[in-house]
Backbone as ProteinMPNN parsed JSONL, in Angstrom:
{"seq_chain_A": "MRNKLIVFVATGFGWGMAPKAPGTFGTVFGLALALLFPDNLYLLLAVCFAGIWISHEAEKLLEEHDSPKIVIDEIAGYLVAAFNWHGYYLLAAFLLFRVFDIIKPEPIHQLQKLPGGFGVMADDLAAGLLTNLVLWLTVKMLPF", "coords_chain_A": {"N_chain_A": [[8.349, 112.451, -25.707], [7.974, 110.365, -23.861], [6.632, 111.701, -21.901], [4.033, 112.178, -23.442], [3.194, 109.777, -23.949], [2.667, 108.772, -21.142], [0.629, 110.372, -20.426], [-1.154, 109.804, -22.403], [-1.906, 107.158, -21.871], [-2.66, 107.481, -19.259], [-4.998, 108.864, -19.661], [-6.791, 107.193, -20.618], [-6.184, 106.227, -23.283], [-7.015, 108.609, -24.454], [-9.777, 108.807, -24.066], [-10.34, 110.269, -21.639], [-10.163, 112.791, -22.209], [-12.509, 113.607, -23.103], [-14.91, 116.451, -23.264], [-17.238, 116.507, -21.531], [-18.246, 114.663, -18.839], [-15.822, 112.76, -18.426], [-14.992, 110.74, -16.733], [-17.075, 108.824, -16.957], [-16.707, 108.04, -19.714], [-14.355, 106.983, -19.232], [-14.911, 104.841, -17.815], [-16.478, 103.341, -19.755], [-14.589, 102.45, -21.315], [-13.309, 100.803, -19.636], [-15.304, 98.857, -19.353], [-15.327, 97.875, -21.994], [-12.912, 96.763, -21.913], [-13.359, 94.656, -19.951], [-15.301, 93.175, -21.374], [-13.839, 92.186, -23.484], [-11.666, 90.832, -22.262], [-12.55, 88.907, -20.195], [-12.62, 88.583, -16.588], [-9.906, 88.612, -16.267], [-7.426, 88.327, -14.386], [-4.685, 88.979, -14.495], [-4.535, 91.3, -16.293], [-6.217, 92.994, -14.597], [-4.762, 93.302, -12.225], [-2.329, 94.474, -13.496], [-3.366, 96.853, -14.565], [-4.236, 98.164, -12.191], [-1.774, 98.342, -10.538], [0.026, 99.517, -12.358], [-1.495, 101.801, -12.927], [-1.237, 103.295, -10.728], [1.356, 104.523, -10.594], [1.354, 105.54, -13.239], [-0.763, 107.51, -13.005], [0.234, 109.112, -10.996], [2.359, 110.146, -12.307], [1.104, 111.457, -14.42], [-0.368, 113.256, -13.071], [1.539, 115.158, -12.275], [2.435, 115.972, -14.75], [0.071, 117.193, -16.062], [-0.283, 118.959, -14.138], [-2.462, 119.002, -12.151], [-4.169, 118.036, -9.303], [-5.623, 114.794, -9.219], [-6.709, 115.002, -11.763], [-9.692, 115.41, -13.815], [-9.293, 114.421, -16.374], [-7.719, 112.274, -15.967], [-8.267, 108.912, -16.311], [-7.468, 106.572, -15.987], [-7.822, 105.465, -13.372], [-10.573, 105.073, -13.292], [-10.982, 103.253, -15.129], [-9.526, 101.147, -13.857], [-11.044, 100.778, -11.476], [-13.564, 100.049, -12.504], [-13.013, 97.608, -13.512], [-12.329, 96.163, -11.281], [-14.894, 96.203, -10.177], [-16.335, 94.731, -11.876], [-15.141, 92.369, -11.903], [-15.499, 88.673, -12.041], [-18.129, 88.76, -12.946], [-20.775, 88.46, -15.398], [-22.425, 88.98, -18.552], [-25.529, 90.778, -18.413], [-25.099, 91.593, -15.781], [-22.693, 93.162, -15.895], [-23.493, 95.399, -17.087], [-25.114, 96.214, -14.885], [-23.049, 96.409, -12.94], [-21.726, 98.624, -14.177], [-23.567, 100.745, -13.816], [-23.716, 100.969, -10.984], [-21.138, 101.198, -10.308], [-20.644, 103.816, -11.231], [-22.345, 105.52, -9.788], [-21.426, 105.059, -7.323], [-18.835, 106.254, -7.585], [-19.233, 108.597, -8.266], [-20.917, 109.821, -6.175], [-19.205, 109.102, -3.941], [-19.346, 107.811, -1.192], [-18.681, 107.792, 2.226], [-16.159, 105.773, 3.612], [-14.835, 106.314, 1.168], [-14.627, 108.747, 0.095], [-12.7, 109.939, 1.67], [-10.275, 108.59, 0.837], [-9.662, 109.548, -1.625], [-8.114, 111.846, -0.972], [-5.54, 110.983, -0.355], [-2.013, 111.218, -1.029], [-0.549, 111.754, -4.343], [-0.341, 109.175, -6.942], [-1.432, 107.008, -5.689], [-3.727, 108.096, -4.12], [-5.13, 109.0, -6.232], [-5.896, 106.424, -7.552], [-7.009, 105.01, -5.247], [-9.811, 105.764, -4.348], [-11.322, 104.967, -6.359], [-10.804, 102.284, -6.836], [-11.767, 101.409, -4.29], [-14.585, 102.053, -4.851], [-15.199, 100.206, -6.948], [-14.625, 97.935, -5.452], [-16.769, 98.106, -3.581], [-19.001, 98.205, -5.272], [-18.749, 95.541, -6.461], [-19.067, 94.062, -4.203], [-21.863, 94.895, -3.459], [-23.248, 93.825, -5.608], [-22.733, 91.132, -5.311], [-23.928, 90.678, -2.751], [-26.571, 91.393, -3.361], [-27.114, 89.444, -5.318], [-26.983, 86.981, -4.168], [-28.866, 87.282, -2.107], [-31.17, 87.159, -3.605], [-34.301, 85.279, -4.37], [-34.16, 83.163, -6.125]], "CA_chain_A": [[7.716, 111.258, -26.268], [7.659, 109.684, -22.794], [5.458, 112.36, -21.27], [2.898, 112.152, -24.18], [2.769, 108.267, -23.671], [2.023, 108.693, -19.968], [-0.651, 111.086, -20.604], [-2.192, 109.015, -23.221], [-2.496, 105.874, -21.093], [-3.546, 107.952, -18.071], [-6.437, 109.406, -20.184], [-7.507, 106.042, -21.121], [-6.094, 106.269, -24.718], [-7.546, 109.708, -24.939], [-11.248, 108.81, -23.713], [-10.538, 111.053, -20.594], [-10.233, 114.174, -22.845], [-13.952, 114.209, -23.404], [-15.222, 117.582, -22.68], [-18.147, 116.259, -20.592], [-18.175, 113.181, -18.312], [-14.779, 112.024, -18.868], [-14.975, 109.491, -16.091], [-18.016, 107.85, -17.72], [-16.146, 107.582, -20.854], [-13.115, 105.975, -18.853], [-15.73, 103.573, -17.504], [-16.904, 102.658, -20.952], [-13.246, 101.815, -21.794], [-13.165, 99.634, -18.604], [-16.419, 97.99, -19.854], [-14.75, 97.113, -23.185], [-11.812, 95.651, -21.561], [-13.957, 93.638, -19.276], [-15.985, 92.282, -22.25], [-12.74, 91.631, -24.376], [-10.714, 89.95, -21.563], [-13.303, 88.707, -18.869], [-12.034, 88.056, -15.35], [-8.423, 88.581, -16.569], [-6.622, 88.873, -13.097], [-3.352, 89.772, -14.647], [-5.228, 92.674, -16.674], [-6.648, 93.75, -13.513], [-3.62, 93.877, -11.467], [-1.621, 95.367, -14.22], [-3.925, 98.25, -14.661], [-4.207, 98.653, -10.877], [-0.544, 98.803, -10.21], [0.599, 100.547, -13.291], [-2.391, 103.023, -12.683], [-0.853, 104.271, -9.483], [2.52, 105.161, -11.207], [1.009, 106.378, -14.276], [-1.642, 108.609, -12.654], [1.07, 109.995, -10.308], [3.168, 111.037, -13.235], [0.24, 112.27, -15.262], [-0.804, 114.541, -12.326], [2.638, 116.238, -12.496], [2.393, 116.629, -16.251], [-1.126, 118.065, -16.333], [-0.409, 119.987, -13.019], [-3.501, 119.089, -11.392], [-4.35, 116.681, -8.459], [-6.725, 113.944, -9.611], [-7.309, 115.603, -12.921], [-10.66, 114.602, -14.445], [-8.648, 113.841, -17.586], [-7.026, 111.04, -15.724], [-9.283, 107.93, -16.069], [-6.978, 105.007, -15.581], [-8.495, 105.189, -12.111], [-12.019, 104.587, -13.535], [-10.84, 101.85, -15.708], [-9.223, 100.03, -12.777], [-12.191, 100.593, -10.615], [-14.692, 99.234, -13.09], [-12.451, 96.181, -13.712], [-12.668, 95.605, -9.909], [-16.371, 96.025, -10.059], [-16.898, 93.702, -13.0], [-14.597, 90.915, -11.852], [-16.3, 87.559, -11.849], [-19.402, 89.085, -13.415], [-20.954, 88.306, -16.943], [-23.827, 89.312, -19.226], [-26.243, 91.962, -18.024], [-24.353, 92.101, -14.584], [-21.584, 94.097, -16.407], [-24.258, 96.797, -17.06], [-25.324, 96.645, -13.361], [-21.903, 97.001, -12.312], [-21.361, 99.937, -14.7], [-24.329, 101.988, -13.303], [-23.507, 101.155, -9.552], [-19.918, 101.96, -10.082], [-20.586, 105.178, -11.599], [-23.078, 105.936, -8.674], [-20.339, 105.251, -6.085], [-17.632, 106.896, -7.904], [-19.775, 109.886, -8.339], [-21.275, 110.356, -4.87], [-18.221, 108.929, -2.992], [-19.706, 107.68, 0.205], [-17.529, 107.633, 3.21], [-14.844, 106.424, 3.724], [-14.329, 106.446, -0.045], [-14.293, 110.107, -0.134], [-11.487, 110.223, 2.343], [-9.221, 107.984, 0.091], [-8.933, 110.521, -2.694], [-7.206, 112.766, -0.287], [-4.216, 110.368, -0.216], [-1.146, 111.694, -1.988], [0.013, 111.119, -5.392], [-1.238, 108.235, -7.77], [-2.315, 106.305, -4.844], [-4.955, 108.773, -3.908], [-5.967, 108.986, -7.479], [-6.609, 105.284, -7.686], [-7.711, 104.372, -4.201], [-11.107, 105.758, -4.278], [-12.038, 104.289, -7.516], [-10.639, 100.963, -6.496], [-12.598, 101.321, -3.145], [-15.777, 102.143, -5.463], [-15.202, 99.159, -7.421], [-14.849, 96.798, -4.442], [-18.11, 98.174, -3.0], [-19.83, 97.769, -6.474], [-18.665, 94.061, -6.637], [-19.888, 93.582, -3.01], [-23.254, 94.987, -3.436], [-23.763, 92.971, -6.574], [-22.69, 89.764, -4.731], [-24.894, 90.438, -1.665], [-27.849, 91.238, -3.914], [-27.38, 88.053, -6.146], [-27.046, 85.924, -2.947], [-30.054, 87.434, -1.481], [-32.497, 86.95, -4.459], [-34.649, 83.907, -3.956], [-34.017, 82.16, -7.265]], "C_chain_A": [[7.128, 110.52, -25.016], [6.469, 110.449, -22.081], [4.095, 112.177, -21.922], [2.249, 110.656, -23.954], [2.054, 108.184, -22.417], [0.775, 109.278, -20.007], [-1.667, 110.373, -21.384], [-2.746, 107.864, -22.617], [-3.203, 106.377, -19.854], [-4.904, 108.439, -18.604], [-7.111, 108.275, -20.866], [-7.453, 106.133, -22.623], [-6.876, 107.576, -25.475], [-9.108, 109.91, -24.636], [-11.5, 109.873, -22.397], [-10.539, 112.487, -21.063], [-11.524, 114.665, -23.368], [-14.308, 115.342, -22.774], [-16.236, 117.496, -21.484], [-18.063, 114.879, -20.193], [-17.125, 112.217, -18.648], [-14.756, 110.786, -18.094], [-16.015, 108.54, -16.429], [-17.4, 107.21, -18.853], [-14.967, 106.638, -20.596], [-13.786, 104.746, -18.365], [-16.118, 102.733, -18.564], [-15.69, 101.894, -21.249], [-12.944, 100.674, -20.959], [-14.135, 98.667, -19.034], [-15.877, 97.234, -21.075], [-13.798, 96.172, -22.832], [-12.39, 94.483, -20.858], [-14.752, 92.577, -20.297], [-14.936, 91.55, -23.15], [-11.82, 90.463, -23.52], [-11.414, 89.741, -20.051], [-12.699, 87.968, -17.835], [-10.582, 87.7, -15.594], [-7.709, 89.191, -15.26], [-5.45, 89.447, -13.553], [-3.504, 91.109, -15.32], [-5.406, 93.596, -15.506], [-5.702, 94.209, -12.587], [-2.523, 94.707, -12.167], [-2.012, 96.802, -14.351], [-3.945, 98.94, -13.306], [-2.828, 99.293, -10.419], [0.035, 99.774, -11.026], [-0.13, 101.812, -13.099], [-1.751, 103.956, -11.634], [0.415, 105.098, -9.89], [2.133, 106.09, -12.237], [0.208, 107.604, -13.974], [-0.793, 109.59, -11.814], [1.78, 110.848, -11.115], [2.373, 111.997, -14.036], [-0.277, 113.497, -14.368], [0.309, 115.678, -12.484], [2.603, 116.865, -13.815], [1.308, 117.57, -16.402], [-1.394, 119.076, -15.237], [-1.759, 120.195, -12.418], [-3.785, 117.855, -10.634], [-5.648, 115.995, -8.951], [-7.442, 114.575, -10.684], [-8.443, 114.879, -13.53], [-10.24, 114.042, -15.748], [-8.091, 112.507, -17.39], [-8.141, 109.809, -15.518], [-8.805, 106.499, -16.05], [-7.626, 104.489, -14.331], [-9.85, 104.546, -12.231], [-11.993, 103.184, -14.197], [-10.534, 100.732, -14.786], [-10.363, 99.824, -11.911], [-13.297, 99.714, -11.235], [-14.149, 97.86, -13.194], [-12.576, 95.354, -12.263], [-14.109, 95.302, -9.87], [-16.87, 95.034, -10.8], [-16.339, 92.372, -12.738], [-15.315, 89.946, -11.367], [-17.764, 87.85, -12.183], [-19.651, 88.963, -14.886], [-22.333, 89.049, -17.259], [-24.334, 90.776, -18.589], [-25.667, 92.337, -16.67], [-23.448, 93.097, -14.755], [-22.345, 95.568, -16.331], [-24.75, 97.075, -15.563], [-23.971, 97.154, -12.668], [-21.361, 98.409, -12.764], [-22.068, 101.076, -13.994], [-23.94, 102.036, -11.729], [-22.168, 101.586, -9.361], [-19.796, 103.326, -10.248], [-21.407, 106.127, -10.476], [-21.99, 106.256, -7.554], [-19.242, 105.923, -6.245], [-18.02, 108.439, -8.007], [-20.095, 110.564, -6.943], [-20.167, 110.059, -3.72], [-18.56, 108.943, -1.594], [-18.479, 107.525, 1.2], [-17.322, 106.193, 3.311], [-14.365, 106.478, 2.29], [-13.824, 107.717, -0.334], [-12.95, 110.593, 0.614], [-10.211, 109.619, 1.531], [-8.751, 108.816, -0.924], [-8.117, 111.606, -2.13], [-5.831, 112.232, -0.151], [-3.412, 111.067, -1.257], [-0.834, 111.063, -3.254], [-0.943, 110.104, -6.28], [-2.053, 107.325, -6.987], [-3.675, 106.806, -4.437], [-5.758, 108.862, -5.127], [-6.696, 107.639, -7.83], [-7.355, 104.668, -6.604], [-9.051, 104.558, -4.114], [-11.999, 105.106, -5.327], [-11.839, 102.845, -7.31], [-11.645, 100.493, -5.346], [-14.017, 101.194, -3.692], [-15.997, 100.788, -6.163], [-15.406, 97.854, -6.561], [-16.246, 96.775, -3.867], [-19.143, 97.694, -4.085], [-19.95, 96.166, -6.567], [-19.349, 93.429, -5.149], [-21.222, 93.582, -3.116], [-23.851, 94.03, -4.466], [-23.859, 91.583, -6.032], [-23.696, 89.505, -3.78], [-26.303, 90.424, -2.392], [-28.211, 89.988, -4.539], [-27.688, 87.061, -5.139], [-28.284, 85.968, -2.382], [-31.49, 87.254, -2.374], [-32.844, 85.485, -4.146], [-34.636, 83.014, -5.065], [-32.712, 81.945, -7.517]], "O_chain_A": [[5.973, 110.095, -25.043], [5.454, 109.847, -21.73], [3.092, 112.036, -21.222], [1.046, 110.435, -23.813], [0.952, 107.634, -22.4], [-0.186, 108.629, -19.593], [-2.858, 110.343, -21.075], [-3.926, 107.559, -22.785], [-4.208, 105.808, -19.427], [-5.885, 108.359, -17.865], [-7.999, 108.514, -21.685], [-8.508, 106.125, -23.258], [-7.242, 107.618, -26.649], [-9.668, 110.976, -24.896], [-12.634, 110.269, -22.13], [-10.923, 113.353, -20.277], [-11.713, 115.751, -23.916], [-14.036, 115.345, -21.574], [-16.136, 118.283, -20.543], [-17.846, 113.983, -21.009], [-17.361, 111.084, -19.068], [-14.512, 109.747, -18.707], [-15.784, 107.363, -16.151], [-17.498, 105.994, -19.023], [-14.592, 105.757, -21.37], [-13.228, 103.659, -18.51], [-16.128, 101.511, -18.415], [-15.795, 100.681, -21.431], [-12.398, 99.671, -21.42], [-13.715, 97.511, -19.081], [-15.996, 96.01, -21.123], [-13.755, 95.02, -23.264], [-11.961, 93.36, -21.125], [-14.816, 91.37, -20.066], [-15.16, 90.399, -23.525], [-11.376, 89.434, -24.029], [-10.992, 90.238, -19.007], [-12.268, 86.834, -18.048], [-10.097, 86.644, -15.188], [-7.473, 90.394, -15.147], [-5.122, 90.496, -12.999], [-2.732, 92.018, -15.017], [-4.891, 94.71, -15.408], [-5.742, 95.358, -12.15], [-1.868, 95.534, -11.534], [-1.237, 97.755, -14.276], [-3.708, 100.145, -13.226], [-2.711, 100.452, -10.021], [0.519, 100.797, -10.541], [0.506, 102.866, -13.097], [-1.764, 105.184, -11.713], [0.501, 106.274, -9.539], [2.479, 107.271, -12.206], [0.43, 108.649, -14.586], [-1.042, 110.794, -11.883], [1.911, 112.047, -10.868], [2.778, 113.123, -14.325], [-0.564, 114.58, -14.877], [0.058, 116.851, -12.759], [2.718, 118.078, -13.994], [1.544, 118.696, -16.839], [-2.345, 119.858, -15.232], [-2.199, 121.321, -12.184], [-3.683, 116.748, -11.163], [-6.676, 116.663, -9.065], [-8.663, 114.716, -10.615], [-8.235, 113.697, -13.801], [-10.928, 113.126, -16.197], [-7.955, 111.693, -18.303], [-8.846, 109.845, -14.51], [-9.512, 105.493, -16.087], [-7.943, 103.308, -14.197], [-10.245, 103.663, -11.47], [-12.728, 102.232, -13.931], [-11.076, 99.628, -14.83], [-10.651, 98.666, -11.608], [-13.857, 98.812, -10.612], [-14.924, 96.938, -12.937], [-12.86, 94.16, -12.169], [-14.492, 94.18, -9.538], [-17.866, 94.435, -10.392], [-16.857, 91.354, -13.197], [-15.856, 90.142, -10.28], [-18.609, 87.128, -11.653], [-18.758, 89.352, -15.638], [-23.109, 89.558, -16.45], [-23.571, 91.709, -18.341], [-25.771, 93.534, -16.404], [-23.324, 93.936, -13.863], [-21.958, 96.571, -15.731], [-24.731, 98.235, -15.15], [-23.9, 98.16, -11.963], [-20.738, 99.185, -12.039], [-21.507, 102.108, -13.624], [-23.854, 103.154, -11.22], [-21.905, 102.287, -8.385], [-19.015, 104.01, -9.586], [-21.127, 107.316, -10.329], [-21.743, 107.347, -7.039], [-18.584, 106.258, -5.26], [-17.204, 109.347, -7.847], [-19.63, 111.656, -6.616], [-20.209, 110.699, -2.67], [-18.2, 109.846, -0.839], [-17.383, 107.126, 0.805], [-18.263, 105.425, 3.107], [-13.169, 106.77, 2.272], [-12.754, 107.874, -0.922], [-12.252, 111.511, 0.182], [-9.146, 110.229, 1.625], [-7.544, 108.869, -1.161], [-7.427, 112.268, -2.905], [-4.946, 113.025, 0.17], [-3.962, 111.491, -2.274], [-0.843, 109.833, -3.289], [-2.166, 110.248, -6.292], [-3.131, 106.883, -7.382], [-4.652, 106.057, -4.407], [-6.986, 108.803, -5.065], [-7.835, 107.621, -8.295], [-8.259, 103.875, -6.866], [-9.68, 103.551, -3.791], [-13.175, 104.784, -5.159], [-12.787, 102.132, -7.637], [-12.246, 99.421, -5.404], [-14.737, 100.348, -3.162], [-17.07, 100.238, -5.915], [-16.156, 96.927, -6.865], [-16.859, 95.727, -3.668], [-20.024, 96.882, -3.803], [-21.027, 95.591, -6.719], [-20.052, 92.418, -5.126], [-21.867, 92.548, -2.938], [-24.909, 93.461, -4.195], [-24.865, 90.897, -6.216], [-24.325, 88.447, -3.773], [-27.129, 89.562, -2.09], [-29.319, 89.467, -4.412], [-28.66, 86.323, -5.297], [-28.876, 84.92, -2.121], [-32.624, 87.223, -1.896], [-32.033, 84.638, -3.773], [-35.21, 81.945, -4.855], [-32.376, 81.163, -8.406]]}, "name": "protein", "num_of_chains": 1, "seq": "MRNKLIVFVATGFGWGMAPKAPGTFGTVFGLALALLFPDNLYLLLAVCFAGIWISHEAEKLLEEHDSPKIVIDEIAGYLVAAFNWHGYYLLAAFLLFRVFDIIKPEPIHQLQKLPGGFGVMADDLAAGLLTNLVLWLTVKMLPF"}
């Protein structure tokens, strides 16, 4: 029962089991959380810190490093990307986060090489931070 619960949570309550684009489905789940619980720092921290342990355990159970089925990292990364943003900015955060998560610009790419659950989570958290920063800089630079 414990192992099934770990995999269930790590896969974003099953969203990560999608045969195609599981990371995008995980991000959709993150978007839903951001809409239901906007700017909830406690949720963000809980998903980030619990995600490290859960993804570490799920890797062992799924017998695959950073399995695409594990999407708690995308959920956490998107929550970081969307933090303090509302309305259509959540869609912009979604699109930017997916781009950064897929292309993994340096040094984000190097972070996924870290061991265990920290390696699973670190690249997505960095992509979320980069997304939030790009949104902030873009909005601050707009003339209106």
